[in-house]
Tab-separated table of C-alpha atoms and ligand atoms in Angstrom:
chain	number	residue	atom	x	y	z
A	260	MET	CA	0.094	-0.108	0.009
A	261	ASN	CA	1.275	3.541	-0.972
A	262	VAL	CA	1.126	5.819	2.018
A	263	LEU	CA	1.066	9.613	2.615
A	264	LEU	CA	2.270	10.938	5.937
A	265	ILE	CA	1.656	14.678	6.491
A	266	GLY	CA	4.110	16.742	8.569
A	267	SER	CA	7.727	17.664	8.553
A	268	GLY	CA	8.977	17.368	12.241
A	269	GLY	CA	10.941	14.701	14.520
A	270	ARG	CA	7.408	13.016	15.017
A	271	GLU	CA	7.018	12.382	11.404
A	272	HIS	CA	10.530	11.269	10.821
A	273	ALA	CA	9.942	8.605	13.529
A	274	LEU	CA	6.712	7.777	12.034
A	275	ALA	CA	8.175	7.392	8.457
A	276	TRP	CA	11.067	5.402	9.954
A	277	LYS	CA	8.566	2.960	11.574
A	278	LEU	CA	6.382	2.573	8.574
A	279	SER	CA	9.343	2.087	6.227
A	280	ARG	CA	9.964	-1.160	8.233
A	281	SER	CA	6.621	-2.659	7.465
A	282	PRO	CA	6.386	-5.258	4.596
A	283	LEU	CA	2.964	-3.892	3.829
A	284	LEU	CA	4.398	-0.569	2.659
A	285	GLY	CA	4.642	0.225	-1.152
A	286	GLN	CA	5.729	3.727	-1.688
A	287	LEU	CA	6.018	6.325	1.150
A	288	PHE	CA	5.315	9.877	0.511
A	289	ILE	CA	5.922	12.647	3.027
A	290	TRP	CA	4.229	15.968	2.702
A	291	PRO	CA	6.182	18.132	3.079
A	292	GLY	CA	8.714	16.137	4.978
A	293	ASN	CA	12.493	17.149	5.840
A	294	PRO	CA	15.863	15.806	4.822
A	295	GLY	CA	15.573	12.878	7.351
A	296	THR	CA	12.269	11.628	5.831
A	297	ALA	CA	13.793	11.933	2.200
A	298	SER	CA	15.943	8.910	2.995
A	299	LEU	CA	12.807	6.937	3.669
A	300	GLY	CA	10.463	8.079	1.050
A	301	GLU	CA	9.558	10.825	-1.317
A	302	ASN	CA	9.193	14.281	0.158
A	303	ILE	CA	6.635	16.399	-1.594
A	304	PRO	CA	7.668	19.951	-1.118
A	305	LEU	CA	4.193	21.985	-1.109
A	306	PRO	CA	2.322	23.756	1.522
A	307	VAL	CA	-0.070	21.312	3.451
A	308	ASP	CA	-2.955	23.795	3.330
A	309	ASP	CA	-3.487	23.359	-0.178
A	310	HIS	CA	-6.116	20.484	0.254
A	311	ARG	CA	-6.984	20.060	-3.497
A	312	ALA	CA	-3.173	19.438	-4.166
A	313	VAL	CA	-3.178	16.675	-1.600
A	314	SER	CA	-6.204	15.268	-3.249
A	315	ASP	CA	-4.679	15.318	-6.639
A	316	LEU	CA	-1.499	13.559	-5.397
A	317	ILE	CA	-3.669	10.818	-3.909
A	318	HIS	CA	-5.019	10.152	-7.357
A	319	GLN	CA	-1.469	10.520	-9.130
A	320	LYS	CA	0.474	8.238	-6.868
A	321	GLY	CA	-2.174	5.680	-6.095
A	322	ILE	CA	-2.292	6.479	-2.396
A	323	GLY	CA	-4.323	4.273	-0.192
A	324	MET	CA	-3.780	5.532	3.226
A	325	VAL	CA	-3.115	9.091	4.754
A	326	ILE	CA	-1.683	9.467	8.197
A	327	CYS	CA	-1.502	13.037	9.685
A	328	GLY	CA	1.157	13.958	12.186
A	329	PRO	CA	0.361	17.441	13.061
A	330	GLU	CA	-2.851	18.850	14.673
A	331	ALA	CA	-3.397	21.982	12.069
A	332	PRO	CA	-4.493	20.016	8.908
A	333	LEU	CA	-6.744	18.127	11.191
A	334	ALA	CA	-8.336	21.128	12.650
A	335	ASP	CA	-8.664	22.718	9.137
A	336	GLY	CA	-10.775	19.855	8.037
A	337	LEU	CA	-8.239	18.206	5.596
A	338	MET	CA	-9.554	14.626	6.511
A	339	ASP	CA	-13.204	15.644	5.825
A	340	PHE	CA	-12.104	17.118	2.493
A	341	LEU	CA	-10.476	13.950	1.596
A	342	ALA	CA	-13.098	11.471	2.840
A	343	ASP	CA	-15.704	13.287	0.569
A	344	ARG	CA	-13.291	12.922	-2.583
A	345	HIS	CA	-11.845	9.447	-1.842
A	346	PRO	CA	-14.408	7.200	-0.140
A	347	ASP	CA	-12.072	4.103	-0.107
A	348	LEU	CA	-9.004	6.019	1.280
A	349	ALA	CA	-7.859	5.095	4.714
A	350	LEU	CA	-7.704	8.116	6.886
A	351	ILE	CA	-5.733	8.030	10.039
A	352	GLY	CA	-6.587	11.304	11.823
A	353	PRO	CA	-9.936	12.777	12.748
A	354	GLY	CA	-12.301	15.068	10.994
A	355	ARG	CA	-12.459	18.609	11.995
A	356	SER	CA	-15.338	17.611	14.646
A	357	GLY	CA	-13.062	15.283	16.446
A	358	ALA	CA	-10.142	17.418	16.117
A	359	ARG	CA	-12.116	19.875	18.484
A	360	LEU	CA	-10.746	17.848	21.307
A	361	GLU	CA	-7.440	19.561	20.738
A	362	SER	CA	-8.433	22.684	18.770
A	363	SER	CA	-10.931	24.162	21.449
A	364	LYS	CA	-10.152	23.832	25.227
A	365	GLU	CA	-13.442	24.956	25.911
A	366	PHE	CA	-15.137	22.305	23.857
A	367	ALA	CA	-12.746	19.684	25.553
A	368	LYS	CA	-13.662	20.863	29.044
A	369	GLU	CA	-17.379	20.749	28.452
A	370	PHE	CA	-16.950	17.398	26.917
A	371	MET	CA	-15.222	16.046	30.051
A	372	LEU	CA	-17.781	17.405	32.088
A	373	ARG	CA	-20.516	15.952	30.261
A	374	HIS	CA	-19.119	12.435	30.273
A	375	GLY	CA	-17.890	12.304	33.781
A	376	ILE	CA	-14.195	12.368	32.680
A	377	PRO	CA	-11.787	13.584	35.602
A	378	THR	CA	-10.307	16.904	34.786
A	379	ALA	CA	-9.551	20.190	36.733
A	380	ARG	CA	-12.418	22.415	37.647
A	381	TYR	CA	-12.919	25.296	35.304
A	382	ARG	CA	-14.825	28.038	33.861
A	383	SER	CA	-14.581	29.752	30.376
A	384	PHE	CA	-14.913	33.437	29.521
A	385	GLY	CA	-15.306	35.482	26.446
A	386	SER	CA	-13.630	38.776	25.516
A	387	ARG	CA	-16.046	40.980	27.513
A	388	GLU	CA	-15.712	39.013	30.625
A	389	ALA	CA	-12.071	40.079	31.853
A	390	GLU	CA	-13.518	41.328	35.226
A	391	GLU	CA	-15.439	37.894	35.888
A	392	ALA	CA	-12.522	35.694	34.706
A	393	ILE	CA	-10.169	37.579	37.222
A	394	SER	CA	-12.572	37.375	40.029
A	395	PHE	CA	-13.100	33.410	39.093
A	396	ALA	CA	-9.171	33.028	38.954
A	397	ARG	CA	-8.952	34.784	42.461
A	398	SER	CA	-11.509	32.298	43.816
A	399	LEU	CA	-9.368	29.336	42.913
A	400	GLY	CA	-6.306	30.624	44.373
A	401	LEU	CA	-2.725	30.652	43.084
A	402	PRO	CA	-1.023	29.513	41.009
A	403	ALA	CA	-3.669	30.350	38.243
A	404	VAL	CA	-4.152	28.436	35.324
A	405	ILE	CA	-5.045	30.484	32.195
A	406	LYS	CA	-5.560	28.750	28.738
A	407	ALA	CA	-6.172	30.394	25.350
A	408	ASP	CA	-9.323	28.398	24.031
A	409	GLY	CA	-7.902	27.752	20.439
A	410	LEU	CA	-4.546	26.475	19.109
A	411	ALA	CA	-1.515	28.460	20.079
A	412	ALA	CA	1.443	26.432	19.013
A	413	GLY	CA	1.845	25.033	22.528
A	414	LYS	CA	2.241	28.666	23.925
A	415	GLY	CA	-1.365	29.354	24.940
A	416	VAL	CA	-1.271	28.149	28.609
A	417	VAL	CA	0.130	30.254	31.268
A	418	ILE	CA	0.555	29.424	34.999
A	419	ALA	CA	0.573	32.745	36.836
A	420	GLN	CA	2.266	32.811	40.228
A	421	THR	CA	0.958	36.154	41.403
A	422	ARG	CA	-2.405	38.080	41.374
A	423	GLU	CA	-0.724	40.830	39.339
A	424	GLU	CA	0.433	38.282	36.808
A	425	THR	CA	-2.968	36.539	36.604
A	426	GLU	CA	-4.614	39.902	36.100
A	427	THR	CA	-2.130	40.983	33.257
A	428	GLU	CA	-2.249	37.610	31.431
A	429	ILE	CA	-6.048	37.352	31.472
A	430	ARG	CA	-6.367	40.856	30.112
A	431	ALA	CA	-3.462	40.450	27.451
A	432	MET	CA	-5.029	37.176	26.288
A	433	LEU	CA	-8.670	38.422	26.048
A	434	GLU	CA	-7.313	41.524	24.118
A	435	GLY	CA	-5.927	39.290	21.517
A	436	ARG	CA	-2.347	38.187	22.403
A	437	PHE	CA	-3.064	34.930	20.312
A	438	GLY	CA	-5.684	36.364	17.869
A	439	GLN	CA	-8.649	34.400	17.571
A	440	ALA	CA	-7.212	31.704	19.661
A	441	SER	CA	-7.481	33.791	22.757
A	442	GLU	CA	-10.559	35.347	22.199
A	443	ARG	CA	-12.015	32.806	24.734
A	444	LEU	CA	-10.398	31.674	27.763
A	445	VAL	CA	-10.471	28.700	30.103
A	446	ILE	CA	-9.559	29.421	33.784
A	447	GLU	CA	-8.925	26.141	35.793
A	448	GLU	CA	-7.965	24.630	39.038
A	449	PHE	CA	-4.105	24.113	39.277
A	450	LEU	CA	-3.595	20.357	39.810
A	451	SER	CA	-0.416	19.496	41.606
A	452	GLY	CA	1.133	16.143	40.575
A	453	ILE	CA	3.290	14.386	37.917
A	454	GLU	CA	2.342	14.385	34.195
A	455	PHE	CA	2.456	11.523	31.663
A	456	SER	CA	1.080	10.891	28.111
A	457	VAL	CA	-1.097	8.033	26.864
A	458	PHE	CA	-1.774	7.239	23.419
A	459	VAL	CA	-4.556	5.193	21.565
A	460	LEU	CA	-5.187	4.315	18.001
A	461	THR	CA	-9.138	4.047	17.805
A	462	ASN	CA	-11.790	3.748	15.245
A	463	GLY	CA	-14.261	5.248	17.562
A	464	ASP	CA	-15.201	1.739	18.910
A	465	GLN	CA	-12.128	-0.338	19.424
A	466	TYR	CA	-8.851	1.079	20.363
A	467	ILE	CA	-5.207	-0.213	20.885
A	468	LEU	CA	-3.042	1.284	23.684
A	469	LEU	CA	0.450	2.334	22.519
A	470	PRO	CA	3.440	2.586	25.014
A	471	GLU	CA	3.018	5.532	27.364
A	472	ALA	CA	5.618	8.184	27.751
A	473	LYS	CA	6.594	11.266	29.611
A	474	ASP	CA	7.521	14.346	28.086
A	475	TYR	CA	9.569	17.168	29.663
A	476	LYS	CA	8.306	20.651	28.515
A	477	ARG	CA	10.351	23.156	30.243
A	478	ILE	CA	13.347	24.605	28.421
A	479	GLY	CA	15.700	24.520	31.502
A	480	GLU	CA	17.209	21.883	33.583
A	481	GLY	CA	15.193	20.793	36.793
A	482	ASP	CA	11.891	21.664	34.949
A	483	THR	CA	12.583	25.414	34.989
A	484	GLY	CA	11.896	28.432	32.605
A	485	PRO	CA	9.332	28.788	29.862
A	486	ASN	CA	7.264	25.958	28.169
A	487	THR	CA	8.513	24.407	24.891
A	488	GLY	CA	6.793	21.984	22.489
A	489	GLY	CA	8.918	19.353	24.557
A	490	MET	CA	12.673	18.801	25.188
A	491	GLY	CA	12.733	15.239	25.655
A	492	SER	CA	10.873	12.019	26.547
A	493	VAL	CA	11.242	8.656	28.057
A	494	SER	CA	9.211	5.519	27.861
A	495	PRO	CA	8.155	3.432	29.785
A	496	VAL	CA	7.104	5.719	32.647
A	497	PRO	CA	8.095	3.791	35.762
A	498	PHE	CA	5.095	5.074	37.930
A	499	ALA	CA	2.456	4.253	35.214
A	500	ASP	CA	1.973	0.769	36.743
A	501	ALA	CA	-1.056	-1.604	36.159
A	502	ALA	CA	-2.921	-0.016	38.757
A	503	LEU	CA	-2.836	3.430	37.411
A	504	MET	CA	-3.245	2.305	33.843
A	505	ASP	CA	-6.423	0.357	34.834
A	506	LYS	CA	-7.793	3.693	36.227
A	507	VAL	CA	-6.643	5.471	32.819
A	508	ARG	CA	-8.578	2.892	30.834
A	509	ASP	CA	-11.810	2.823	33.013
A	510	ARG	CA	-12.082	6.393	33.786
A	511	ILE	CA	-10.660	8.242	30.978
A	512	ILE	CA	-9.899	6.171	27.604
A	513	GLU	CA	-13.216	4.340	27.507
A	514	PRO	CA	-15.442	7.150	28.661
A	515	THR	CA	-13.864	9.437	26.085
A	516	LEU	CA	-14.595	6.977	23.279
A	517	ARG	CA	-18.234	6.577	24.632
A	518	GLY	CA	-18.625	10.186	24.773
A	519	LEU	CA	-17.427	10.780	21.269
A	520	LYS	CA	-19.997	8.169	20.168
A	521	GLN	CA	-22.751	9.532	22.219
A	522	ASP	CA	-22.115	13.200	20.897
A	523	GLY	CA	-22.209	11.750	17.304
A	524	ILE	CA	-18.484	12.604	16.549
A	525	PRO	CA	-16.941	10.105	14.369
A	526	TYR	CA	-13.247	9.482	15.189
A	527	ARG	CA	-10.544	7.430	13.414
A	528	GLY	CA	-7.011	8.087	14.501
A	529	PHE	CA	-4.670	8.681	17.394
A	530	ILE	CA	-5.719	10.329	20.619
A	531	PHE	CA	-3.041	11.629	22.981
A	532	PHE	CA	-4.335	12.154	26.684
A	533	GLY	CA	-2.037	14.460	28.505
A	534	LEU	CA	-2.538	13.254	31.884
A	535	ILE	CA	-1.513	14.102	35.427
A	536	ARG	CA	-1.409	11.795	38.447
A	537	VAL	CA	-2.782	13.534	41.558
A	538	GLN	CA	-2.620	11.356	44.835
A	539	GLY	CA	-2.817	8.129	42.799
A	540	ASP	CA	-5.454	9.159	40.323
A	541	PRO	CA	-5.417	10.252	36.822
A	542	PHE	CA	-6.864	13.493	35.553
A	543	VAL	CA	-6.918	14.856	32.086
A	544	ILE	CA	-4.914	17.977	31.388
A	545	GLU	CA	-5.501	18.129	27.738
A	546	TYR	CA	-6.531	15.892	24.766
A	547	ASN	CA	-4.523	15.999	21.483
A	548	CYS	CA	-5.953	14.585	18.336
A	549	ARG	CA	-2.474	13.348	17.087
A	550	MET	CA	0.606	11.644	18.500
A	551	GLY	CA	2.885	13.798	20.669
A	552	ASP	CA	6.267	15.173	19.916
A	553	PRO	CA	8.900	14.228	21.348
A	554	GLU	CA	6.953	11.301	22.628
A	555	THR	CA	6.344	9.463	19.232
A	556	GLU	CA	10.250	9.357	18.869
A	557	SER	CA	10.252	7.148	22.055
A	558	VAL	CA	7.090	5.399	21.526
A	559	MET	CA	7.909	4.229	17.872
A	560	ILE	CA	11.457	2.847	18.808
A	561	ARG	CA	9.775	0.518	21.549
A	562	LEU	CA	6.911	-0.749	19.216
A	563	GLU	CA	7.753	-3.913	17.906
A	564	SER	CA	4.530	-4.762	16.022
A	565	ASP	CA	3.878	-3.012	12.554
A	566	LEU	CA	2.530	0.341	12.694
A	567	LEU	CA	1.152	0.114	9.314
A	568	GLN	CA	-0.905	-3.058	10.206
A	569	HIS	CA	-2.363	-1.349	13.043
A	570	CYS	CA	-3.438	1.582	10.806
A	571	LEU	CA	-5.074	-0.984	8.330
A	572	ASP	CA	-6.733	-2.692	11.174
A	573	CYS	CA	-8.110	0.737	12.353
A	574	HIS	CA	-9.480	1.360	8.967
A	575	GLN	CA	-11.078	-2.117	8.465
A	576	ASN	CA	-12.486	-1.913	12.122
A	577	GLU	CA	-10.273	-4.985	13.254
A	578	LEU	CA	-8.184	-3.176	15.908
A	579	ASN	CA	-6.859	-6.011	18.136
A	580	PRO	CA	-5.314	-5.047	21.495
A	581	GLY	CA	-3.577	-8.406	21.568
A	582	SER	CA	-1.511	-7.535	18.380
A	583	VAL	CA	0.405	-4.808	19.947
A	584	ARG	CA	3.876	-5.914	20.713
A	585	VAL	CA	6.246	-3.631	22.741
A	586	SER	CA	9.777	-3.931	23.446
A	587	SER	CA	10.793	-4.411	27.246
A	588	SER	CA	13.688	-2.073	26.475
A	589	HIS	CA	13.647	1.593	27.643
A	590	ALA	CA	13.512	4.507	25.176
A	591	ALA	CA	14.876	7.990	25.763
A	592	THR	CA	14.582	10.980	23.531
A	593	ILE	CA	16.623	14.255	23.868
A	594	CYS	CA	15.804	17.333	21.797
A	595	LEU	CA	18.629	19.369	20.542
A	596	VAL	CA	17.489	22.913	20.192
A	597	SER	CA	18.433	26.312	18.687
A	598	GLY	CA	20.162	28.799	21.205
A	599	GLY	CA	17.495	31.186	22.352
A	600	TYR	CA	14.498	28.760	21.856
A	601	PRO	CA	11.564	28.943	22.829
A	602	GLY	CA	12.214	32.650	22.403
A	603	ASP	CA	13.850	34.136	19.269
A	604	PHE	CA	16.513	32.293	17.807
A	605	GLU	CA	18.547	32.187	14.421
A	606	LYS	CA	18.189	29.896	11.727
A	607	GLY	CA	20.522	28.628	8.959
A	608	LYS	CA	23.333	27.472	11.147
A	609	LYS	CA	25.493	24.781	9.516
A	610	ILE	CA	25.285	21.356	10.849
A	611	GLU	CA	28.581	19.245	10.921
A	612	ALA	CA	28.600	15.825	9.627
A	613	LEU	CA	26.454	13.607	11.783
A	614	PRO	CA	27.937	10.773	13.698
A	615	GLN	CA	27.393	7.176	12.825
A	616	THR	CA	24.445	5.332	14.619
A	617	GLN	CA	24.030	1.921	15.832
A	618	PRO	CA	20.849	0.116	15.197
A	619	GLU	CA	19.385	1.326	18.531
A	620	GLU	CA	20.296	4.859	18.069
A	621	HIS	CA	18.262	7.187	16.037
A	622	ILE	CA	18.820	10.819	14.913
A	623	PHE	CA	15.305	12.122	13.945
A	624	PHE	CA	15.370	15.445	12.095
A	625	SER	CA	12.873	18.084	13.451
A	626	GLY	CA	13.872	21.713	12.340
A	627	VAL	CA	16.397	20.774	9.570
A	628	SER	CA	16.643	21.847	6.073
A	629	SER	CA	19.074	21.284	3.180
A	630	LYS	CA	20.696	24.260	1.545
A	631	ASP	CA	23.053	23.410	-1.419
A	632	GLY	CA	23.595	20.000	-0.181
A	633	GLN	CA	24.508	21.302	3.260
A	634	LEU	CA	22.120	20.480	6.353
A	635	VAL	CA	21.300	23.575	8.265
A	636	THR	CA	19.163	24.469	11.308
A	637	SER	CA	15.665	25.565	10.330
A	638	GLY	CA	13.659	25.514	13.530
A	639	GLY	CA	13.551	25.871	17.193
A	640	ARG	CA	13.731	21.994	17.969
A	641	VAL	CA	16.438	20.895	15.361
A	642	PHE	CA	16.905	17.083	16.338
A	643	ALA	CA	15.417	14.363	18.422
A	644	VAL	CA	17.937	11.886	19.575
A	645	SER	CA	16.218	8.709	20.625
A	646	CYS	CA	18.037	5.672	22.086
A	647	LEU	CA	16.792	2.287	23.181
A	648	GLY	CA	18.771	0.807	26.242
A	649	GLN	CA	18.245	-2.276	28.693
A	650	ASP	CA	17.187	0.207	31.364
A	651	GLN	CA	16.385	3.726	31.508
A	652	LEU	CA	19.800	4.863	32.545
A	653	ALA	CA	21.616	3.135	29.602
A	654	ALA	CA	18.985	4.803	27.239
A	655	LEU	CA	19.593	8.095	28.641
A	656	ASP	CA	23.509	7.687	28.867
A	657	GLN	CA	23.459	6.656	25.217
A	658	ALA	CA	21.041	9.521	24.225
A	659	ASN	CA	23.315	12.106	25.937
A	660	ARG	CA	26.524	10.905	24.295
A	661	LEU	CA	24.898	11.002	20.926
A	662	ALA	CA	23.518	14.506	21.551
A	663	ASP	CA	27.319	15.514	22.485
A	664	LEU	CA	28.440	14.389	18.980
A	665	ILE	CA	26.106	16.456	17.014
A	666	GLN	CA	27.310	20.116	16.225
A	667	PHE	CA	25.683	23.217	15.295
A	668	GLU	CA	26.174	26.782	16.594
A	669	GLY	CA	24.060	27.496	19.589
A	670	LYS	CA	23.127	23.780	20.091
A	671	TYR	CA	21.230	23.480	23.546
A	672	PHE	CA	19.776	20.390	25.357
A	673	ARG	CA	18.841	19.366	28.791
A	674	ARG	CA	21.075	16.784	30.232
A	675	ASP	CA	18.572	15.824	32.909
A	676	ILE	CA	15.783	14.294	30.961
A	677	GLY	CA	14.344	11.276	32.746
A	678	PHE	CA	16.641	11.471	35.783
A	679	ASP	CA	13.827	12.425	38.169
A	680	LEU	CA	12.315	9.090	37.686
A	681	LYS	CA	15.053	6.873	38.571
B	796	LIG	P1	-1.662	22.004	28.072
B	796	LIG	O1	-1.339	22.950	26.702
B	796	LIG	O2	-3.282	22.116	28.422
B	796	LIG	O3	-1.108	20.809	27.911
B	796	LIG	O4	-0.935	22.726	29.060
B	796	LIG	C1	0.600	22.939	28.896
B	796	LIG	C2	1.269	22.502	30.427
B	796	LIG	O5	0.650	23.437	31.484
B	796	LIG	C3	0.807	21.157	31.026
B	796	LIG	O6	1.621	20.221	30.463
B	796	LIG	C4	1.058	21.474	32.462
B	796	LIG	O7	2.385	21.351	32.698
B	796	LIG	C5	0.539	22.696	32.671
B	796	LIG	N1	-0.984	22.771	33.145
B	796	LIG	C6	-1.947	22.788	32.358
B	796	LIG	N2	-3.190	22.625	32.999
B	796	LIG	C7	-2.716	22.410	34.276
B	796	LIG	C8	-3.506	22.489	35.608
B	796	LIG	N3	-4.814	22.438	35.631
B	796	LIG	N4	-2.877	22.210	36.623
B	796	LIG	C9	-1.417	22.169	36.607
B	796	LIG	N5	-0.634	22.221	35.464
B	796	LIG	C10	-1.417	22.533	34.350
B	797	LIG	N1	5.098	17.122	23.527
B	797	LIG	C1	3.676	17.684	23.593
B	797	LIG	C2	2.857	17.589	22.478
B	797	LIG	O1	3.254	17.166	21.494
B	797	LIG	O2	2.002	18.255	22.470
């Protein structure tokens, strides 16, 4: 089967790597891809918001399946557009209605409330309700959790530590700091606990559980400084034991799938549950309608069963939880980022020759492009280095060693990924 994978980051490089190992794969196309995915398939260097061009390519190349990496094309209705034009095409990624689990925090909170799914207490507010929002935030106490309703590239959440900051942030957001995305706000109770990420592939009825992971969002060591898209990940997560995962299934995953059905929302694709464990119980921090980055890099190198087969099973309504095989090894991913990220950073830095890797070591490309045959940096997150080891320490040591060997001006990475979990 010919497959079109949409996206251009480390997540897509890892998905492309995993798909390329499937005996079921014919040709792999990546739209737009990056120089890493170019070695695994054919990159299509066109803007993804051109839905008609995607549809034409599906005809031209005899594509049987489209897998969408990032959330934006999903929120934009790409899958609805393709489903209308290509009735037999396998689509891995929800339509616009399912993508609202991620594209509107207010929608997601209302959904959880309606279906009894554990999450932080909240209220939502519109642009004329700054005073009400401030007084509600005060009633919840500090720190205050203020979230832009819409997609804001991972920057729409502020955890305000003081009353002044709370007030300034609420006003700035409602006055349009993130444009349309912050015309409405969700203000919610601060949950104190430890976060982890759970992933399923579902057709709306059946689901399979993929390996869980833990992401490190802050830029600085010791979880300090501003939030980023993610600075590293580990899988498995030692505290996600059978008892906790049973609660996740019973209280969160299955009620979510039942809720989607009850609300008449078709869903075929990945759901990423951003969870927090509070005194032994899981709560939902957020839903995403896609896999995580840099969690996917750790998840894919641990997944032993065939991802393409799972996606086909999803399309054919034959998802079988027993078919998922996961390595007992530990995965660690460390992101190498441009100096200055997540604030301003320079692009176009020359990347020195990459080190040779062993089979259990991977250098996934995130913000990398090719200029006159030379690899250069082109994003905040530049590489995700992922290693598999016998235990977490071995995987982390190896990933740190590989991260040291990659050279570009301004390179920064956290050396403490995963060490809090030992
Ligand atoms: P989100 O984009 O909703 O995942 O939020 C980004 C980050 O903010 C999360 O990964 C958490 O670290 C933090 N966060 C969000 N909501 C809460 C909450 N209710 N309590 C504590 N931390 C939160
Ligand atoms: N690493 C978090 C995310 O992909 O949203």
